Coordinates of C-alpha atoms (C1' of nucleotides) in Angstrom, one line a residue:
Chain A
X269 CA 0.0 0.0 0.0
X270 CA 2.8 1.9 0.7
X271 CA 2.5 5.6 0.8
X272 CA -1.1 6.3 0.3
X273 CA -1.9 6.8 4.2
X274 CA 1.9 8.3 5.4
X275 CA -0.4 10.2 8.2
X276 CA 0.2 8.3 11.2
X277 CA 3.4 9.4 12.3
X278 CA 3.2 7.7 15.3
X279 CA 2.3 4.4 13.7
X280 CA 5.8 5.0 12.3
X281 CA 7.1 5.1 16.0
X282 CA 4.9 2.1 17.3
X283 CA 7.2 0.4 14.2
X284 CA 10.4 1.3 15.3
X285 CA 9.7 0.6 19.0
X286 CA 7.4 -2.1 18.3
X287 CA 5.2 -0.7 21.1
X288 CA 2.1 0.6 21.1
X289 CA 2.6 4.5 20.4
X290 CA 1.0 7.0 22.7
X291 CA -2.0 8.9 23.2
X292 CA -5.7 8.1 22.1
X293 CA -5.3 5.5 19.3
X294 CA -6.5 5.6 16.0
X295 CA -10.1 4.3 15.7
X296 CA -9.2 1.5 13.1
X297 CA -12.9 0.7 12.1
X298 CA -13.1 4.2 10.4
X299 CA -10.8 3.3 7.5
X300 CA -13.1 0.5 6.6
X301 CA -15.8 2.2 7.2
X302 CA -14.5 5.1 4.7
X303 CA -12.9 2.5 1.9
X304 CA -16.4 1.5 1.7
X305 CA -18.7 4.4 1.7
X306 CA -16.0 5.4 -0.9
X307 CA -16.3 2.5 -3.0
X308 CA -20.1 3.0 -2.5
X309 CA -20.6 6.6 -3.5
X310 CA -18.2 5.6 -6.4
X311 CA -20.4 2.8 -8.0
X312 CA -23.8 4.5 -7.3
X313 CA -23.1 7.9 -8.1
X314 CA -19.8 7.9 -10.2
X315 CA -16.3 10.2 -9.2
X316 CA -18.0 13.8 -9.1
X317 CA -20.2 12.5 -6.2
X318 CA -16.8 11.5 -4.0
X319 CA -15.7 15.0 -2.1
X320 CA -14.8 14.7 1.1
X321 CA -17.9 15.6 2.3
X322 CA -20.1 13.5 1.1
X323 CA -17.7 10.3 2.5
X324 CA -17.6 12.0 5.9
X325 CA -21.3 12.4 6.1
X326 CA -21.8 8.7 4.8
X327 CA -19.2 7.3 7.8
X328 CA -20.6 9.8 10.2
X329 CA -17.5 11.2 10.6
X330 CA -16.0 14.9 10.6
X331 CA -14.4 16.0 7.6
X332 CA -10.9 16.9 9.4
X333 CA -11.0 13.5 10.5
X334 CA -10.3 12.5 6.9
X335 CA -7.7 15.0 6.3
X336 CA -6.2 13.8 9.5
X337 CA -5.5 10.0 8.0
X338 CA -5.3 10.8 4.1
X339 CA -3.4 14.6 2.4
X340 CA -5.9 14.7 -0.1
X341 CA -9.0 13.6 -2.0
X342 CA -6.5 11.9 -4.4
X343 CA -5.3 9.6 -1.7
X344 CA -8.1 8.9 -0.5
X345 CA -9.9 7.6 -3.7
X346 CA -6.3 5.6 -4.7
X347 CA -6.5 4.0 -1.2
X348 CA -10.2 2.8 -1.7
X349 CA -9.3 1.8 -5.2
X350 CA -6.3 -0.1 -4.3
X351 CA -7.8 -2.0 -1.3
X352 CA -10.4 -3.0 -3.3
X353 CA -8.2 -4.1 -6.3
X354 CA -5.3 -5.6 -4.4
X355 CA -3.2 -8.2 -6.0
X356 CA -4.8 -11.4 -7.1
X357 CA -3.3 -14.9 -7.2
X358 CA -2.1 -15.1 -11.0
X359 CA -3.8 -18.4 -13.0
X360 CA -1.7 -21.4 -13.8
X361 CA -3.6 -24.0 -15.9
X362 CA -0.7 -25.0 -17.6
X363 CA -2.3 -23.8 -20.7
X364 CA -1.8 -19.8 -22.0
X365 CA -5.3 -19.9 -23.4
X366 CA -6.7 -20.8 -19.9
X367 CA -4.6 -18.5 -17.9
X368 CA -4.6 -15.9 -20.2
X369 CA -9.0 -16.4 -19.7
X370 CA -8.5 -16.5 -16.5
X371 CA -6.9 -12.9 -16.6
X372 CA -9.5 -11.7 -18.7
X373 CA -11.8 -12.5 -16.8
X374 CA -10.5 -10.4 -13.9
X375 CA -10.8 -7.6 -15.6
X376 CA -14.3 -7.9 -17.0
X377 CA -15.5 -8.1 -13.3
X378 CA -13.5 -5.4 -12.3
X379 CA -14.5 -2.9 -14.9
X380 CA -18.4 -3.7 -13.6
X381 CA -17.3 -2.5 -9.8
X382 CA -16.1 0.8 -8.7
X383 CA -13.1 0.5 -10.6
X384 CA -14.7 1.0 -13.9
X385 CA -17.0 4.5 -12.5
X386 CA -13.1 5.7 -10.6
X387 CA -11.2 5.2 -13.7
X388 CA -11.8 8.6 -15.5
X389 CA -11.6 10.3 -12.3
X390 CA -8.6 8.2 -11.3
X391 CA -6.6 9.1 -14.6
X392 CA -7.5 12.8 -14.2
X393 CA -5.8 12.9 -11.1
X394 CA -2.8 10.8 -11.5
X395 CA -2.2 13.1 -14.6
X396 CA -2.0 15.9 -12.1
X397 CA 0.3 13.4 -9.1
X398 CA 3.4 11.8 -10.6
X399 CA 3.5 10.1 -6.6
X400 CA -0.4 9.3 -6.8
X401 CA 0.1 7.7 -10.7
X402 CA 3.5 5.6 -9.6
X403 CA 1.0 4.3 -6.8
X404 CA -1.7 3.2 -8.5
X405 CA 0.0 2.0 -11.7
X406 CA 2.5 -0.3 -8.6
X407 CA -0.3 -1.5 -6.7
X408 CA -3.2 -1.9 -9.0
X409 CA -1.8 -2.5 -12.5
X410 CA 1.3 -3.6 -12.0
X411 CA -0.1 -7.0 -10.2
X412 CA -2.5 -7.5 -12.8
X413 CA 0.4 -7.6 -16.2
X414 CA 2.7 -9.6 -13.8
X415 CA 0.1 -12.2 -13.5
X416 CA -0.2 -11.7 -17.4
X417 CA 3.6 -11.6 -18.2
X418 CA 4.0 -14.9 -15.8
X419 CA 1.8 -16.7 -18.2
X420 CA 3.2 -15.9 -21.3
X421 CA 6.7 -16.9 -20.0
X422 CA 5.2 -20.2 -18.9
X423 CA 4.2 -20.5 -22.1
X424 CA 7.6 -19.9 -23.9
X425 CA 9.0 -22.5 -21.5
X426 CA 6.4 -25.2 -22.4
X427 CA 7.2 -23.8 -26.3
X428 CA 3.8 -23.7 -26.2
X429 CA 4.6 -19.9 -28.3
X430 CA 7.1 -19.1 -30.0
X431 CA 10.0 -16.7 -28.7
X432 CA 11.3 -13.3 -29.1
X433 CA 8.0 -11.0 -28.8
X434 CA 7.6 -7.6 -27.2
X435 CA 5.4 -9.0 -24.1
X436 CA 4.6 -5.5 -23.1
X437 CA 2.8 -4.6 -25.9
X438 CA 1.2 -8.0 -26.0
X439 CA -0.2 -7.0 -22.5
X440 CA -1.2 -3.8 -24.0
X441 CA -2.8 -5.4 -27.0
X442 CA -4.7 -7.8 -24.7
X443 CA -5.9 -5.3 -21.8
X444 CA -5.6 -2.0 -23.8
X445 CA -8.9 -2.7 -25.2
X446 CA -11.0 -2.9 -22.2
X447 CA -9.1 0.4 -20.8
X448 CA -9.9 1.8 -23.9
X449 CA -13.2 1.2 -24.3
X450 CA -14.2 2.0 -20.9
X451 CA -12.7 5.1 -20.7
X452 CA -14.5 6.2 -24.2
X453 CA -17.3 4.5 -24.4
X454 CA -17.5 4.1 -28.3
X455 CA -17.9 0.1 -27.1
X456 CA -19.2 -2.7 -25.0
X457 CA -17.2 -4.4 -23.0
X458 CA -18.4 -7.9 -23.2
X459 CA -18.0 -11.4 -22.4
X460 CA -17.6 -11.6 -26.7
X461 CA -14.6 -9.5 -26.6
X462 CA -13.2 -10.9 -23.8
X463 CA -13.1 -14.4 -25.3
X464 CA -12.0 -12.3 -29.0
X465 CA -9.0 -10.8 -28.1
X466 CA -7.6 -13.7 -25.7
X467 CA -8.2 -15.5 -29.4
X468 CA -6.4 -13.0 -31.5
X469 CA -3.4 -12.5 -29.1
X470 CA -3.0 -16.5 -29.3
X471 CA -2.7 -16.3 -33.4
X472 CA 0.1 -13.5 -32.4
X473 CA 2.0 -15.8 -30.4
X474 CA 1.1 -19.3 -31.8
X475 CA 3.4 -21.9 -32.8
X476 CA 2.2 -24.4 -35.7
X477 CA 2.6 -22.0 -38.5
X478 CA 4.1 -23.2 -41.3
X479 CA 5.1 -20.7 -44.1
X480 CA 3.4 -21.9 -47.3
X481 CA 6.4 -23.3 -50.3
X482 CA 6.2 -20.8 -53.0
X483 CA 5.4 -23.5 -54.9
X484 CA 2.6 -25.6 -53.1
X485 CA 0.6 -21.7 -52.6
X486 CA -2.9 -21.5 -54.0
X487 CA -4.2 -18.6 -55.6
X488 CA -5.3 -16.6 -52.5
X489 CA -2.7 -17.0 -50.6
X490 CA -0.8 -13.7 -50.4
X491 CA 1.8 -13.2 -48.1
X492 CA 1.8 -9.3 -47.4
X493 CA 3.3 -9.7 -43.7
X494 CA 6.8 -10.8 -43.5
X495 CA 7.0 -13.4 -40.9
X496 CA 10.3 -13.4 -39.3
Chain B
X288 CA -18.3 20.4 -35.0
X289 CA -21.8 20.2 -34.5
X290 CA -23.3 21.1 -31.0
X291 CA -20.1 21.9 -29.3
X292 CA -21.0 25.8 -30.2
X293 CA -24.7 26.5 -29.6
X294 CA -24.5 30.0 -28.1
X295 CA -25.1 32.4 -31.6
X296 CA -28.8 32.1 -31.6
X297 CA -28.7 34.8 -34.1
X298 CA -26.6 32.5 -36.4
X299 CA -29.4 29.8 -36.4
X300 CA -32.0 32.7 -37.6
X301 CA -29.1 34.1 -40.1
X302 CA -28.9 30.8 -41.9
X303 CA -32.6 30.6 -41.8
X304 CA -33.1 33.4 -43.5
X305 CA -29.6 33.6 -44.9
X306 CA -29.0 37.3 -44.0
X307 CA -26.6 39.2 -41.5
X308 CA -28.1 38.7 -38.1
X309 CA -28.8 42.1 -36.3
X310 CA -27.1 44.0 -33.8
X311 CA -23.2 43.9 -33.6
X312 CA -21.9 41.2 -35.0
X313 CA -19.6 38.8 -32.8
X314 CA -15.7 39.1 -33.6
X315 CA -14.7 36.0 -35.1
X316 CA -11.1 36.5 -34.6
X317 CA -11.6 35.1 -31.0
X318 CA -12.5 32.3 -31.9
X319 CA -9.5 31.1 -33.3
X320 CA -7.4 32.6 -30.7
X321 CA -9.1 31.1 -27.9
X322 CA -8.5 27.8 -29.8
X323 CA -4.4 28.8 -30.3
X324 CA -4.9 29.5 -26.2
X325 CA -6.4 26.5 -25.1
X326 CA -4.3 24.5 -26.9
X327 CA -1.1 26.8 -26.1
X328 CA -1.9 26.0 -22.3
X329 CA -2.4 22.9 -22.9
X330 CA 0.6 21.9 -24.2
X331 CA 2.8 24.3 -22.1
X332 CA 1.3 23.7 -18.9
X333 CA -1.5 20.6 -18.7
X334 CA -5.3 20.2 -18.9
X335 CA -5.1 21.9 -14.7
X336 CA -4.0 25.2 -16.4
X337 CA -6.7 25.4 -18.5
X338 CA -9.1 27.8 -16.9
X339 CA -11.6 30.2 -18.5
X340 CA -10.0 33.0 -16.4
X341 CA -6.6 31.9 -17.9
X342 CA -7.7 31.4 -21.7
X343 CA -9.6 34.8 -21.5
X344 CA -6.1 36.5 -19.8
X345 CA -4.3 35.3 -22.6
X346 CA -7.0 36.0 -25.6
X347 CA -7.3 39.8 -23.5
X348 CA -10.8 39.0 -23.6
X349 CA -13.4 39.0 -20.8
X350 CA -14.8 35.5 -19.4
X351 CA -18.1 36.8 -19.9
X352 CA -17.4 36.8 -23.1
X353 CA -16.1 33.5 -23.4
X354 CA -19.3 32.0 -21.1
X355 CA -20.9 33.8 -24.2
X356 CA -19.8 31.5 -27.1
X357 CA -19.3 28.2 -24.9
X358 CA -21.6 27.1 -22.4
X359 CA -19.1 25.6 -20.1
X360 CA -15.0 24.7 -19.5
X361 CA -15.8 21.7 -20.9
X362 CA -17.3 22.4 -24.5
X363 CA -14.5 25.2 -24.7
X364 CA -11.7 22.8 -24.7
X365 CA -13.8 19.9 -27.0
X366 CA -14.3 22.6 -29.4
X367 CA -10.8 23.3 -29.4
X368 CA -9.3 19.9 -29.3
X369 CA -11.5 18.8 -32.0
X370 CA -10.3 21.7 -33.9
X371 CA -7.4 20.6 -34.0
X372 CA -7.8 17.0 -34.1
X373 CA -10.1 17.4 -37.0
X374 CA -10.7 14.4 -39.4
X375 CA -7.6 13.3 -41.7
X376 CA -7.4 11.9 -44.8
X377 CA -7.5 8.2 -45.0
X378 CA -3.9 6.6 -46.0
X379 CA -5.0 4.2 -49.0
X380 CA -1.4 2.6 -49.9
X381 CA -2.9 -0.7 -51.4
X382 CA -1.1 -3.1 -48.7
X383 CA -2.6 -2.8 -46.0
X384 CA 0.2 -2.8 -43.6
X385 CA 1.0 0.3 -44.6
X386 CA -2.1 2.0 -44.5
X387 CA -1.9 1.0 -40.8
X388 CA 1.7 2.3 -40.3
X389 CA 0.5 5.6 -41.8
X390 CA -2.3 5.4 -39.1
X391 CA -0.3 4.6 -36.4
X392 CA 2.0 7.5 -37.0
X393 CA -0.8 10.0 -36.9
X394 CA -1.8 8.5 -33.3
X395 CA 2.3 8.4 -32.8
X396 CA 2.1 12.7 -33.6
X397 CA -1.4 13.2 -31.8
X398 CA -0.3 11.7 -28.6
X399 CA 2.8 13.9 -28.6
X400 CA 0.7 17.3 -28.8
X401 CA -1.8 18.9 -26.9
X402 CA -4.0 16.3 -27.4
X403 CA -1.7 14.1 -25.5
X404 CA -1.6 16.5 -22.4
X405 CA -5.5 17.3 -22.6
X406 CA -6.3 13.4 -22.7
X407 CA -7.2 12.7 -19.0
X408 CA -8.8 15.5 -18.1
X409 CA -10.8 15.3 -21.1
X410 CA -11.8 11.5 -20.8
X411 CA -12.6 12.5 -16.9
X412 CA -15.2 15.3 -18.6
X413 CA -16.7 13.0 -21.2
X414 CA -17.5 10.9 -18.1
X415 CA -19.5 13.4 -16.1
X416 CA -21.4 14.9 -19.4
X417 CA -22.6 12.1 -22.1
X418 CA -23.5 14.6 -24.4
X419 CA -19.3 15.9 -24.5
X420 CA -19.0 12.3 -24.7
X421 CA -20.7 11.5 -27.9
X422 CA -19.4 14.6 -29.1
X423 CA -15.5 14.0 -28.7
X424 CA -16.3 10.4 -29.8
X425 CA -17.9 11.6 -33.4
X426 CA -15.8 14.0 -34.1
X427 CA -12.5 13.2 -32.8
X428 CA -12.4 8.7 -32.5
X429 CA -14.8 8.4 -35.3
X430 CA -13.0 9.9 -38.2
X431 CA -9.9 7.7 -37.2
X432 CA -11.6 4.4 -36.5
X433 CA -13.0 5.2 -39.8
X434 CA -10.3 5.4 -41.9
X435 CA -8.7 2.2 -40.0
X436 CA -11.8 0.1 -40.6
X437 CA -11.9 1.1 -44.4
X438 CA -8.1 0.1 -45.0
X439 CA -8.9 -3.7 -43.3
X440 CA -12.0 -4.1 -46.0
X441 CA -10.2 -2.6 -49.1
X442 CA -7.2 -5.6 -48.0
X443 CA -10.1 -8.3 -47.4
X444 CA -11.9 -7.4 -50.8
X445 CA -7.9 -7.6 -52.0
X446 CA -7.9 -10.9 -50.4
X447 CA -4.8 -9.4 -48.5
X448 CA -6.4 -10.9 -45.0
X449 CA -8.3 -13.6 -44.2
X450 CA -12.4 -13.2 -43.7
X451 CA -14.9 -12.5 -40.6
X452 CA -12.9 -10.7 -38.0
X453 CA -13.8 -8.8 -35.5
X454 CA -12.9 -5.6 -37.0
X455 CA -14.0 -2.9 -34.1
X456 CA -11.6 -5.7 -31.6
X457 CA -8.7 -5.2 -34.1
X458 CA -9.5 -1.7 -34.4
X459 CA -8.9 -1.7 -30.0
X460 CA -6.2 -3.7 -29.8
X461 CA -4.3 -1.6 -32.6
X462 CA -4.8 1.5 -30.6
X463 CA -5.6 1.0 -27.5
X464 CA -2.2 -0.1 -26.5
X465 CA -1.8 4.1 -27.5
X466 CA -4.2 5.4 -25.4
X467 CA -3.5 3.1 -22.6
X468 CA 0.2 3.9 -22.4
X469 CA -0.8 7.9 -22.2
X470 CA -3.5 7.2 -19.7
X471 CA -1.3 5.3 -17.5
X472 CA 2.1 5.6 -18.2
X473 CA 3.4 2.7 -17.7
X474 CA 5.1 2.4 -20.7
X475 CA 6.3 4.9 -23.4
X476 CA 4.7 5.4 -26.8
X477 CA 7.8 4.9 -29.5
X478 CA 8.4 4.4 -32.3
X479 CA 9.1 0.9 -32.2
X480 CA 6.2 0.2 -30.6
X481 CA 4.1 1.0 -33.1
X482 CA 6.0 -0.9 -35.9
X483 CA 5.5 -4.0 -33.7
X484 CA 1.6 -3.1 -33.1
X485 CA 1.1 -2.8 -36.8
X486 CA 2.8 -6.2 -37.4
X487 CA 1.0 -8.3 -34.7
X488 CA -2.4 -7.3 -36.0
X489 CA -0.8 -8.4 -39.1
X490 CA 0.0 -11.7 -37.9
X491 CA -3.2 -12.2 -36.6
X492 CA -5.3 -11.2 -39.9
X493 CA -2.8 -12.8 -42.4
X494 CA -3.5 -15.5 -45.0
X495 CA -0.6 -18.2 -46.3
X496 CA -1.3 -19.6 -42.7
X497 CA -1.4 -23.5 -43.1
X498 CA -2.5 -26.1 -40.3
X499 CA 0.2 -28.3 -40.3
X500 CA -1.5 -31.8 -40.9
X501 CA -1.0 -33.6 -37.3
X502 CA 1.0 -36.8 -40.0
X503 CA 3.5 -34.0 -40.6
X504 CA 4.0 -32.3 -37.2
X505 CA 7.5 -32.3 -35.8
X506 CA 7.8 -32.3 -31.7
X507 CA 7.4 -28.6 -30.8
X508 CA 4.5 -28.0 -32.9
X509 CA 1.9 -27.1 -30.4
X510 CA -1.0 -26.5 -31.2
X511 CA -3.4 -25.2 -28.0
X512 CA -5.2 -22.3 -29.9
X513 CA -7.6 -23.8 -32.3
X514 CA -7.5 -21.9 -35.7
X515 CA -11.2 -21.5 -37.1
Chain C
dA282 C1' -1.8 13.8 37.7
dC283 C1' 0.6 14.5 33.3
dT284 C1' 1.5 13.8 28.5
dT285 C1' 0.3 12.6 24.1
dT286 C1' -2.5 11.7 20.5
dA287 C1' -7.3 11.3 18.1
dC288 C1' -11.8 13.1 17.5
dG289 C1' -15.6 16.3 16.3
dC290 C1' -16.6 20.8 15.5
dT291 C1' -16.6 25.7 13.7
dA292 C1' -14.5 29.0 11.1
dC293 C1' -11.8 30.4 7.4
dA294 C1' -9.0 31.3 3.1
dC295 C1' -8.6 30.1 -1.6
dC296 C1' -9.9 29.1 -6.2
dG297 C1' -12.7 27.8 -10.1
dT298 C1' -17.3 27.7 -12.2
dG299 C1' -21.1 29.9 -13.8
dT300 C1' -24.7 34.0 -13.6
dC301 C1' -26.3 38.8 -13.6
dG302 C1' -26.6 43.5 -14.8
dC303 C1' -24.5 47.6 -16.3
dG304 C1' -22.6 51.0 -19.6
dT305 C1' -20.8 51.0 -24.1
dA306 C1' -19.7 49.7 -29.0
dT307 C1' -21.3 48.3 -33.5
dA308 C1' -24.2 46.5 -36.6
dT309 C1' -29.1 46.7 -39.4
dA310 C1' -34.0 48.6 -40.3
dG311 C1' -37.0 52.3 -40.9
Chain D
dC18 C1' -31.1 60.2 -37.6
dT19 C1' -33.5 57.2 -34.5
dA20 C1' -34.7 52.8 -32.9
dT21 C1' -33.6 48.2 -32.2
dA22 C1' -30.8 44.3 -31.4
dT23 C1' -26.7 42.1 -30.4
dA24 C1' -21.7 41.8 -28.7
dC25 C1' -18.2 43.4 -25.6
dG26 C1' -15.7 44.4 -21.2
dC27 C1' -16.3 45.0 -16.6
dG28 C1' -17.5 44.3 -11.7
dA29 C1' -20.1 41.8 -8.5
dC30 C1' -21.9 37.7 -6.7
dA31 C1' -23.5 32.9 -5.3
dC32 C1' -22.1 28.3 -5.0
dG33 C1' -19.3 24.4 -4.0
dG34 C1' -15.1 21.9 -3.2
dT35 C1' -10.3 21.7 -1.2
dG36 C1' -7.4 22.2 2.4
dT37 C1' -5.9 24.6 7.0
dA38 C1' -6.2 26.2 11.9
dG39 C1' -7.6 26.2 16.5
dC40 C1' -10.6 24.8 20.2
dG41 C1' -12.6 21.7 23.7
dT42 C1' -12.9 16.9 24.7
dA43 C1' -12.0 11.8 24.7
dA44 C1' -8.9 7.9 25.4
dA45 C1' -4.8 5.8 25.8
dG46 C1' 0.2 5.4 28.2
dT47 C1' 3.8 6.8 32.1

DNA sequence: ACTTTACGCTACACCGTGTCGCGTATATAG
DNA sequence: CTATATACGCGACACGGTGTAGCGTAAAGT
């Protein structure tokens, strides 16, 4: 989670020591409390309903209280996000199809939740936050396209795919789509495209492929794209 | 441009009856230099310096008068970015590969302009008002999806690709890798990158691909993704 | 008791959006 | 030339959201 909460500078203390700090703790039940009336407000009534307000009313709380645990709105929304979209266990079927499904899959549920209303929001403000984009692109993408990468390097090892590609862009190919689309809207994000572009990625990387003899080619087959 | 500039009421009755309006006529030259602003700022500075009080400081114009022409922050930089961004020819090579490189490069120069800086904030606008939404969608994503979709069927009437793809996936996972990487950062938008895009879509449309008959497989010819 | 921290509250400064009304400038219609 | 209609520049304002400061009080440790 790292810095998204650095408030509790005597939680650093109570670390050093190893004791318990000093003073009136922290009531710990809040920051539930305020990841979910967060993640709430986020899926019922999109980003411009989240100010600070409107969470401290929904929790009951006071509004400094807030300030007192997160340094801004920006925080706050990463830290809901990113509790919410921790790290999940990557796939391993043994099979890239499978995993790479099983990835998919992730996503599709995720864009449904209170990820898919934050996004627009989310990318507003890490445009304006180097610190707050380096967060969110560590904790909540960067688990995701290991997961991703994983599999594809399973794969090479199997030689279930051949070697050599640019597995970054691969990842971009295969989740750039549903980022895409969400974010603009000119598309449906479906269980369809899911399935599509897990298929399409595969006939990127598959193995199998013979190159036709110039002599045994039909009429038809043109061979535009070098390959290899 | 369509709705993005509703304000000139006069205008609608002027090309009803096509005849000058009445009253003083509204100085065009603003226009165009509020465009030149917006975009200036943009570039220079990022979608947060992009203020009506800041645009109307550098066009030595009144907000008022800018409140006048656009109803909100929000059409004011659309109309501008869309302005700019305005429809481009449509590459038509005859191979299709390079009618997506030419593409590709156009996204490759978009992304490095004030388009580039203005992306989040916009996509966090087109979120909170569906109406921007559809606007940027027609008249900025449209024009390029179009030209993009027409180069895949001009190479499938050549026979250059195979038949029955999802076209509006291809189109995503062509650019959305693009858009993606300038959302999140993550990973740069280069050159090379886009090369490679180009020629993993064109692995995944191209004919003179063979199964090899399971009698004539050699050991490492896996074959997990069905083809067809 | 004393110290230290958290909590809830009120108040405030700041900034950006969007609106209103005024006096003035510039066009057309009669 | 007068009347009408619109645009312009300006000042003022309401509204809402962010973030800060200070107060009295609550809850822990020494």
């Amino acid at each position: 989670m790292r810095n998204l909460n650095p408030q509790p500078l005597a939680a650093v203390r109570e670390a050093a020591r190893s004791k318990t700090p000093l003073g009136r703790p922290r009531d710990e039940s809040i920051d539930a409390e305020v990841v979910a009336a967060v993640l709430q407000l986020l899926r019922k009534r999109g980003y411009g309903a989240v100010t600070i307000a409107s969470v401290a009313r929904k929790v009951k709380t006071a509004r400094t209280s807030l300030y007192r645990r997160w340094p801004s709105k920006r925080h706050l929304v990463a830290y809901a996000v990113v509790s919410e979209m921790g790290a999940k266990p990557a796939a391993d079927t043994g099979e890239l199809r499978a995993d790479l499904e099983a990835a998919v899959q992730t996503l599709l549920r995720a864009f449904a939740g209170p990820l898919g209303q934050a996004l627009p929001g989310l990318v507003a403000d890490m445009a304006q936050d180097p610190e707050l984009a380096a967060i969110i692109r560590e904790e909540v993408l960067a688990a995701r396209r290991k997961s991703m990468r994983e599999a594809f390097e399973r794969a090479e090892v199997r030689g279930e795919i051949r070697k050599g590609f640019e597995t970054e862009l691969l990842l971009d190919m295969l989740t750039g789509p549903f980022y895409y689309r969400a974010l603009f809207g000119h598309a449906p994000i479906t269980a369809r495209m899911a399935r599509d572009v897990v298929t399409y990625i595969g006939r990127i990387v598959a193995r199998g492929v013979r190159r036709v003899p110039a002599h045994a080619r039909v009429p038809g087959d043109v061979e535009t794209y070098r390959r290899d």
